[in-house]
Short mmCIF file of C-alpha atoms in Angstrom, two decimals:
data_model
loop_
_atom_site.label_atom_id
_atom_site.label_comp_id
_atom_site.label_asym_id
_atom_site.label_seq_id
_atom_site.Cartn_x
_atom_site.Cartn_y
_atom_site.Cartn_z
CA MET A 1 25.49 -13.67 -11.78
CA LEU A 2 24.24 -10.32 -12.63
CA ASP A 3 26.34 -7.28 -12.07
CA TYR A 4 25.89 -5.32 -8.74
CA ALA A 5 24.39 -2.20 -10.36
CA THR A 6 21.85 -4.37 -12.23
CA LEU A 7 21.02 -6.31 -9.17
CA LYS A 8 20.29 -2.95 -7.12
CA VAL A 9 17.92 -1.78 -9.78
CA ILE A 10 16.13 -5.17 -10.12
CA TRP A 11 15.47 -5.18 -6.37
CA TRP A 12 14.24 -1.44 -6.50
CA LEU A 13 11.73 -2.89 -9.15
CA LEU A 14 10.86 -6.13 -6.96
CA VAL A 15 10.25 -4.23 -3.89
CA GLY A 16 7.85 -1.98 -5.90
CA VAL A 17 6.15 -5.10 -7.13
CA LEU A 18 5.85 -6.35 -3.51
CA LEU A 19 4.28 -3.09 -2.44
CA LEU A 20 1.92 -3.11 -5.42
CA GLY A 21 0.76 -6.63 -4.70
CA PHE A 22 0.08 -5.60 -1.25
CA ALA A 23 -1.94 -2.58 -2.38
CA ILE A 24 -4.06 -4.44 -4.91
CA MET A 25 -4.62 -7.72 -2.84
CA ASP A 26 -4.76 -6.67 0.71
CA GLY A 27 -5.82 -3.30 -0.27
CA HIS A 28 -9.44 -4.30 -1.59
CA ASP A 29 -9.76 -6.21 1.65
CA MET A 30 -9.04 -2.96 3.55
CA GLY A 31 -11.38 -1.07 1.22
CA VAL A 32 -14.09 -3.44 1.95
CA GLY A 33 -13.53 -3.10 5.81
CA THR A 34 -13.62 0.77 5.35
CA LEU A 35 -17.01 0.68 3.39
CA LEU A 36 -18.45 -2.14 5.71
CA PRO A 37 -20.50 0.07 8.13
CA PHE A 38 -22.01 2.13 5.18
CA VAL A 39 -22.83 -0.06 2.49
CA GLY A 40 -24.25 -2.74 4.70
CA ARG A 41 -27.36 -1.52 6.50
CA ASN A 42 -28.28 -4.60 8.67
CA ASP A 43 -26.72 -7.52 9.96
CA VAL A 44 -27.38 -9.80 6.87
CA GLU A 45 -26.10 -7.20 4.47
CA ARG A 46 -22.87 -6.69 6.66
CA ARG A 47 -22.17 -10.33 6.61
CA VAL A 48 -22.51 -10.32 2.81
CA VAL A 49 -19.88 -7.61 2.76
CA ILE A 50 -17.70 -9.34 5.22
CA ASN A 51 -17.89 -12.83 3.29
CA THR A 52 -16.75 -11.36 0.04
CA VAL A 53 -13.22 -11.01 1.51
CA GLY A 54 -13.57 -13.57 4.27
CA PRO A 55 -11.91 -16.59 2.46
CA HIS A 56 -8.99 -14.40 1.19
CA TRP A 57 -7.90 -11.82 3.53
CA ASP A 58 -5.58 -13.60 5.63
CA GLY A 59 -3.81 -15.28 2.55
CA ASN A 60 -3.45 -11.61 1.15
CA GLN A 61 -1.49 -10.70 4.24
CA VAL A 62 1.30 -12.64 2.62
CA TRP A 63 2.10 -9.64 0.44
CA PHE A 64 2.51 -7.45 3.46
CA ILE A 65 4.76 -9.78 5.30
CA THR A 66 6.90 -10.68 2.41
CA GLY A 67 7.27 -7.02 1.32
CA GLY A 68 8.58 -6.03 5.03
CA GLY A 69 10.89 -9.01 4.65
CA ALA A 70 12.09 -8.08 1.44
CA ILE A 71 12.94 -4.56 2.69
CA PHE A 72 14.58 -6.00 5.70
CA ALA A 73 16.94 -8.23 3.45
CA ALA A 74 17.40 -5.96 0.52
CA TRP A 75 17.48 -2.53 2.18
CA PRO A 76 18.81 -3.18 5.70
CA LEU A 77 19.68 0.53 6.08
CA VAL A 78 16.13 1.56 5.13
CA TYR A 79 14.48 -0.92 7.22
CA ALA A 80 16.47 0.03 10.46
CA THR A 81 16.06 3.78 9.78
CA ALA A 82 12.39 3.70 8.71
CA PHE A 83 11.28 1.48 11.34
CA SER A 84 12.79 3.48 14.16
CA GLY A 85 12.01 6.82 12.71
CA PHE A 86 8.31 5.76 11.98
CA TYR A 87 8.22 3.62 15.17
CA TRP A 88 4.96 5.02 16.52
CA ALA A 89 3.16 5.29 13.15
CA MET A 90 3.99 1.63 12.55
CA LEU A 91 2.83 0.67 15.90
CA LEU A 92 -0.58 2.32 15.04
CA VAL A 93 -0.83 0.30 12.01
CA LEU A 94 -0.08 -2.90 13.83
CA TRP A 95 -2.74 -2.00 16.56
CA ALA A 96 -5.26 -1.23 13.64
CA LEU A 97 -4.49 -4.57 12.06
CA PHE A 98 -5.23 -6.48 15.31
CA PHE A 99 -8.76 -5.76 14.82
CA ARG A 100 -8.88 -7.68 11.61
CA PRO A 101 -8.24 -11.27 12.69
CA VAL A 102 -10.31 -11.03 15.70
CA GLY A 103 -13.06 -9.12 14.13
CA PHE A 104 -13.32 -11.57 11.22
CA ASP A 105 -13.33 -14.64 13.86
CA TYR A 106 -15.55 -13.42 16.59
CA ARG A 107 -18.01 -10.89 15.06
CA SER A 108 -20.70 -13.55 14.21
CA LYS A 109 -19.92 -15.81 17.05
CA ILE A 110 -22.57 -14.07 19.36
CA HIS A 111 -25.87 -13.09 18.03
CA ASP A 112 -26.02 -9.56 19.79
CA ALA A 113 -26.55 -6.36 17.85
CA ARG A 114 -24.14 -4.44 19.96
CA TRP A 115 -21.35 -7.07 19.90
CA ARG A 116 -21.72 -7.25 16.10
CA SER A 117 -21.71 -3.55 15.57
CA THR A 118 -18.72 -3.11 17.73
CA TRP A 119 -16.66 -5.54 15.69
CA ASP A 120 -18.04 -3.97 12.53
CA TRP A 121 -16.47 -0.77 13.62
CA GLY A 122 -13.42 -2.56 14.56
CA LEU A 123 -12.95 -4.09 10.97
CA PHE A 124 -13.48 -0.29 9.71
CA VAL A 125 -10.63 0.61 11.99
CA GLY A 126 -8.42 -2.23 10.67
CA GLY A 127 -9.26 -1.35 7.11
CA SER A 128 -9.10 2.54 7.19
CA VAL A 129 -6.22 3.35 9.35
CA PRO A 130 -3.23 1.35 7.71
CA PRO A 131 -3.74 2.96 4.33
CA LEU A 132 -4.03 6.44 5.83
CA ILE A 133 -0.69 5.83 7.78
CA PHE A 134 1.18 4.28 4.74
CA GLY A 135 0.07 7.41 2.67
CA VAL A 136 1.28 9.71 5.36
CA ALA A 137 4.61 7.91 5.69
CA PHE A 138 5.12 8.18 1.96
CA GLY A 139 4.30 11.89 1.90
CA ASN A 140 6.96 12.38 4.48
CA LEU A 141 9.55 10.58 2.22
CA LEU A 142 8.92 13.09 -0.46
CA LEU A 143 9.33 16.07 2.09
CA GLY A 144 12.40 14.50 3.57
CA VAL A 145 12.79 12.67 6.95
CA PRO A 146 14.95 14.18 9.77
CA PHE A 147 17.65 11.60 10.51
CA HIS A 148 21.39 11.17 10.00
CA PHE A 149 24.23 8.63 10.02
CA ASP A 150 27.22 8.81 12.24
CA ASP A 151 30.77 7.69 10.97
CA HIS A 152 29.66 4.16 12.01
CA LEU A 153 26.66 4.21 9.88
CA VAL A 154 24.39 4.35 13.07
CA SER A 155 21.05 6.43 12.30
CA THR A 156 19.61 8.83 14.51
CA TYR A 157 15.96 10.06 14.12
CA ALA A 158 15.38 13.68 14.98
CA GLY A 159 11.65 13.95 14.58
CA SER A 160 8.59 13.11 16.30
CA PHE A 161 5.26 11.32 15.51
CA TRP A 162 3.13 14.51 15.47
CA ALA A 163 5.69 16.15 13.09
CA LEU A 164 4.82 13.49 10.58
CA LEU A 165 1.10 14.78 10.44
CA ASN A 166 2.14 17.91 8.20
CA PRO A 167 -0.36 19.19 5.70
CA PHE A 168 1.33 17.61 2.48
CA ALA A 169 1.74 14.20 4.27
CA LEU A 170 -1.98 14.24 5.27
CA LEU A 171 -2.81 14.98 1.56
CA ALA A 172 -0.80 11.92 0.65
CA GLY A 173 -2.58 10.05 3.24
CA VAL A 174 -5.91 11.14 1.63
CA VAL A 175 -4.52 9.85 -1.85
CA SER A 176 -3.82 6.36 -0.26
CA SER A 177 -7.14 6.23 1.65
CA ALA A 178 -9.19 7.05 -1.32
CA MET A 179 -7.21 4.59 -3.62
CA ILE A 180 -7.79 1.79 -1.46
CA THR A 181 -11.42 2.51 -0.65
CA PHE A 182 -12.11 2.90 -4.36
CA HIS A 183 -10.42 -0.44 -5.04
CA GLY A 184 -12.50 -2.09 -2.45
CA ALA A 185 -15.83 -0.56 -3.74
CA ILE A 186 -14.93 -1.69 -7.23
CA TYR A 187 -14.35 -5.23 -5.76
CA LEU A 188 -17.75 -5.15 -3.83
CA MET A 189 -19.49 -4.38 -7.13
CA HIS A 190 -17.90 -7.37 -8.59
CA ARG A 191 -18.86 -9.79 -5.65
CA THR A 192 -22.37 -8.34 -4.53
CA GLU A 193 -25.56 -7.59 -6.09
CA GLY A 194 -28.80 -5.46 -5.47
CA GLU A 195 -28.82 -2.82 -2.85
CA ILE A 196 -25.27 -3.27 -1.63
CA GLN A 197 -23.88 -3.20 -5.22
CA ARG A 198 -25.63 0.01 -5.68
CA ARG A 199 -24.29 1.62 -2.54
CA SER A 200 -20.83 0.26 -3.55
CA GLY A 201 -21.13 2.01 -7.07
CA ARG A 202 -22.10 5.39 -5.29
CA ALA A 203 -19.04 4.81 -2.94
CA ALA A 204 -16.78 4.17 -6.07
CA VAL A 205 -17.92 7.35 -7.71
CA ILE A 206 -17.11 9.39 -4.58
CA PHE A 207 -13.68 7.85 -3.74
CA GLY A 208 -12.80 7.83 -7.41
CA GLY A 209 -13.50 11.49 -7.59
CA LEU A 210 -11.67 12.00 -4.22
CA LEU A 211 -8.62 10.00 -5.62
CA LEU A 212 -8.13 12.00 -8.75
CA LEU A 213 -8.60 15.30 -7.14
CA SER A 214 -6.15 14.48 -4.19
CA PHE A 215 -3.82 12.96 -6.69
CA SER A 216 -3.80 16.02 -8.87
CA ALA A 217 -3.43 18.21 -5.99
CA ALA A 218 -0.45 16.49 -4.48
CA GLY A 219 1.21 16.60 -8.00
CA ILE A 220 0.71 20.44 -8.21
CA TRP A 221 1.91 20.82 -4.63
CA LEU A 222 5.11 18.90 -5.39
CA TRP A 223 5.80 20.68 -8.60
CA GLN A 224 5.20 24.11 -6.94
CA GLY A 225 5.93 23.97 -3.44
CA ILE A 226 8.31 21.17 -2.30
CA ASP A 227 11.96 21.25 -3.15
CA GLY A 228 13.10 17.77 -4.40
CA TYR A 229 16.42 15.92 -3.97
CA VAL A 230 19.53 15.70 -6.37
CA ILE A 231 22.57 13.83 -6.12
CA THR A 232 25.45 16.25 -7.12
CA SER A 233 28.54 14.08 -6.97
CA ALA A 234 29.77 11.19 -9.18
CA VAL A 235 28.06 7.97 -8.32
CA ASP A 236 29.32 4.47 -9.10
CA PRO A 237 26.19 2.29 -9.10
CA GLY A 238 28.33 -0.80 -8.83
CA ALA A 239 30.30 0.25 -5.75
CA LEU A 240 29.86 -1.08 -2.24
CA PRO A 241 27.17 0.79 -0.48
CA ASN A 242 28.35 3.96 1.58
CA PRO A 243 25.43 6.38 2.35
CA LEU A 244 27.98 9.13 3.35
CA GLY A 245 29.92 8.82 0.16
CA LYS A 246 28.03 11.21 -1.77
CA THR A 247 26.77 14.83 -1.96
CA VAL A 248 22.98 15.75 -2.25
CA ALA A 249 21.29 19.16 -2.86
CA ARG A 250 17.59 20.38 -2.74
CA GLU A 251 16.27 21.88 -5.97
CA ARG A 252 12.67 23.23 -6.77
CA GLY A 253 10.99 20.54 -9.12
CA ALA A 254 13.74 18.02 -8.69
CA TRP A 255 10.92 15.26 -7.87
CA LEU A 256 9.45 15.76 -11.44
CA ALA A 257 12.96 15.69 -13.32
CA ASN A 258 12.73 12.06 -14.02
CA TYR A 259 9.55 12.53 -16.30
CA SER A 260 11.75 14.81 -18.40
CA ARG A 261 14.72 12.54 -18.35
CA TYR A 262 12.49 9.46 -19.11
CA PRO A 263 9.35 10.61 -21.13
CA ALA A 264 8.00 7.19 -21.18
CA SER A 265 7.49 7.41 -17.45
CA MET A 266 4.57 9.99 -17.89
CA ALA A 267 2.67 6.97 -18.71
CA LEU A 268 2.40 6.20 -14.83
CA PRO A 269 0.41 9.30 -13.82
CA VAL A 270 -1.61 9.14 -16.89
CA LEU A 271 -2.49 5.48 -16.06
CA THR A 272 -4.14 6.81 -12.65
CA TYR A 273 -6.65 8.80 -14.45
CA LEU A 274 -7.32 6.40 -17.05
CA GLY A 275 -7.47 3.41 -14.72
CA VAL A 276 -10.22 5.25 -12.37
CA ILE A 277 -12.35 6.40 -15.29
CA ALA A 278 -12.20 3.07 -16.89
CA ALA A 279 -12.93 1.16 -13.76
CA LEU A 280 -16.14 3.34 -13.12
CA LEU A 281 -17.29 2.91 -16.88
CA LEU A 282 -16.71 -0.70 -16.68
CA ALA A 283 -18.38 -1.31 -13.31
CA PHE A 284 -21.39 0.57 -14.36
CA SER A 285 -21.65 -1.22 -17.60
CA GLY A 286 -21.73 -4.62 -15.79
CA ARG A 287 -18.22 -5.56 -16.69
CA THR A 288 -17.19 -5.62 -12.81
CA LEU A 289 -14.20 -7.83 -13.25
CA ALA A 290 -12.64 -5.63 -15.85
CA ALA A 291 -13.27 -2.79 -13.63
CA PHE A 292 -11.29 -4.54 -10.89
CA VAL A 293 -8.35 -4.88 -13.57
CA ALA A 294 -8.61 -1.26 -14.22
CA SER A 295 -8.66 -0.15 -10.59
CA SER A 296 -5.44 -2.25 -10.09
CA LEU A 297 -4.00 -0.55 -12.97
CA ALA A 298 -4.94 2.94 -11.24
CA ILE A 299 -3.01 1.75 -8.19
CA LEU A 300 0.02 0.71 -10.24
CA GLY A 301 -0.17 4.39 -11.67
CA VAL A 302 -0.26 6.04 -8.23
CA ILE A 303 2.39 3.81 -6.58
CA GLY A 304 4.53 3.92 -9.94
CA THR A 305 4.27 7.88 -10.05
CA ALA A 306 5.59 7.99 -6.35
CA GLY A 307 8.36 5.69 -6.93
CA GLY A 308 9.43 7.12 -10.02
CA SER A 309 9.54 10.62 -8.58
CA LEU A 310 11.66 9.46 -5.93
CA PHE A 311 14.17 7.40 -7.85
CA PRO A 312 16.89 6.93 -7.19
CA PHE A 313 16.15 8.12 -3.59
CA ILE A 314 14.52 5.75 -1.30
CA MET A 315 14.46 7.67 1.97
CA PRO A 316 15.85 11.39 1.77
CA SER A 317 17.26 13.07 4.91
CA SER A 318 16.12 16.59 5.51
CA SER A 319 18.48 17.05 8.40
CA ASP A 320 21.71 15.75 6.69
CA LEU A 321 21.39 15.75 2.97
CA ARG A 322 24.37 13.26 2.17
CA SER A 323 22.81 10.80 4.63
CA SER A 324 19.81 10.36 2.24
CA LEU A 325 19.46 6.58 1.37
CA THR A 326 19.33 5.65 -2.39
CA VAL A 327 19.06 2.59 -4.53
CA TRP A 328 22.78 2.61 -4.86
CA ASP A 329 23.85 2.83 -1.26
CA SER A 330 21.25 1.24 1.15
CA VAL A 331 21.38 -2.24 -0.13
CA SER A 332 22.60 -5.65 1.06
CA SER A 333 25.67 -7.41 -0.52
CA HIS A 334 26.10 -8.61 -4.05
CA LEU A 335 25.67 -12.20 -2.80
CA THR A 336 22.57 -11.55 -0.55
CA LEU A 337 20.85 -9.83 -3.70
CA SER A 338 21.60 -12.71 -6.02
CA ILE A 339 20.38 -15.54 -3.68
CA MET A 340 17.28 -13.56 -2.76
CA LEU A 341 16.59 -12.90 -6.47
CA TRP A 342 16.75 -16.72 -7.33
CA ALA A 343 14.37 -17.34 -4.29
CA THR A 344 11.89 -14.81 -5.52
CA LEU A 345 11.80 -16.11 -9.16
CA ILE A 346 10.85 -19.50 -7.50
CA PHE A 347 8.51 -18.55 -4.93
CA MET A 348 6.62 -15.54 -6.37
CA PRO A 349 5.17 -17.45 -9.25
CA LEU A 350 3.88 -20.14 -6.71
CA ILE A 351 2.28 -17.46 -4.65
CA ILE A 352 0.56 -15.92 -7.72
CA ILE A 353 -0.62 -19.21 -8.96
CA TYR A 354 -1.97 -20.42 -5.53
CA THR A 355 -3.88 -16.97 -5.12
CA SER A 356 -5.22 -17.16 -8.58
CA TRP A 357 -6.60 -20.73 -7.98
CA ALA A 358 -8.01 -19.72 -4.51
CA TYR A 359 -10.03 -16.67 -6.18
CA LYS A 360 -11.09 -18.99 -9.15
CA VAL A 361 -12.55 -21.57 -6.69
CA MET A 362 -14.31 -18.82 -4.49
CA ALA A 363 -15.54 -16.73 -7.48
CA GLY A 364 -19.21 -15.66 -7.58
CA LYS A 365 -21.64 -13.46 -6.00
CA VAL A 366 -21.95 -13.52 -2.14
CA THR A 367 -25.89 -13.18 -1.38
CA ALA A 368 -28.10 -12.67 1.45
CA ALA A 369 -29.48 -16.16 0.73
CA TYR A 370 -26.18 -17.68 0.93
CA ILE A 371 -25.64 -16.01 4.29
CA ARG A 372 -29.09 -17.30 5.51
CA GLU A 373 -28.30 -20.89 4.44
CA ASN A 374 -25.04 -20.79 6.05
CA GLU A 375 -25.87 -19.14 9.32
CA HIS A 376 -23.28 -20.84 11.28
CA GLY A 377 -20.60 -21.60 8.61
CA ALA A 378 -20.25 -17.85 7.09
CA TYR A 379 -18.29 -15.07 8.82
#
């Protein structure tokens, strides 16, 4: 059995892997949904767009469900505090996601232009709202969330939904939205041809540029205008969790300290820029599958940069600094983390193998001819 401190770090990495899997796999579905009303100009073209993700979108939801379950099991205090503090934001995400299964299943059941257009915009909402909200939530983590624990470790959230919509958090939402939409555009370039592919290419340039600009702006803002968090007391990484057993202070530039402490971590923000540029160059040279891999690496760069900046914090508190939740004091028991690790080592490879096989079986271009030949079988 691994020691407690090592397991805490492993589960920080594993939760990051699950979030990354969600952003890459379900993210391109959402990006396609966001672009649907714009790259498809008529019913056949929109059905082409929908059928690029139709066979896979529900399977990709596994990453979302597994990520939520892992946070619940590995970081129970984070789960309880975040889902109560961000309650209305999470409900907004769920309400938006409701449009996806209904939209995919019912959109083409009735041959009526208004009916289909309505569900097209429903799929747009289901694809565009969740990335925006997740980005806003992450921006608020970097600012600090107004919550505190009492002596019984019961958390109380002192903020409001509207307070979440502050300028920096909205900028983080733009980063997230641009990242997912760019990823979806690259995927569409891989799965379509002709005019849809050309429109997707234009979208990739627009949202790739927006991603790099907003990511750069957020980094400068974080460096110059936002105080980060540092633990100022001694911490025993292997000790039993106690969020109130430490002292925390805020310092200018603290969110960038890890990049000085661990110079190799600078590869993460650099990967964002290289991934976007490489994805565009590869896509326009016809190597669209490699472009999708490069786009996925750009997502790794964005998420890795955010997580690396926060480490060891997971959910900092702005109203009671010592209540801030970290990798060391927000986790489940040693036994729970050990059992979950073995379950993950068994089931995650199975998920990856099955997903890879499904994508291999459904590989190839989706064309207008395919839609016409499968008028009643395709989405």
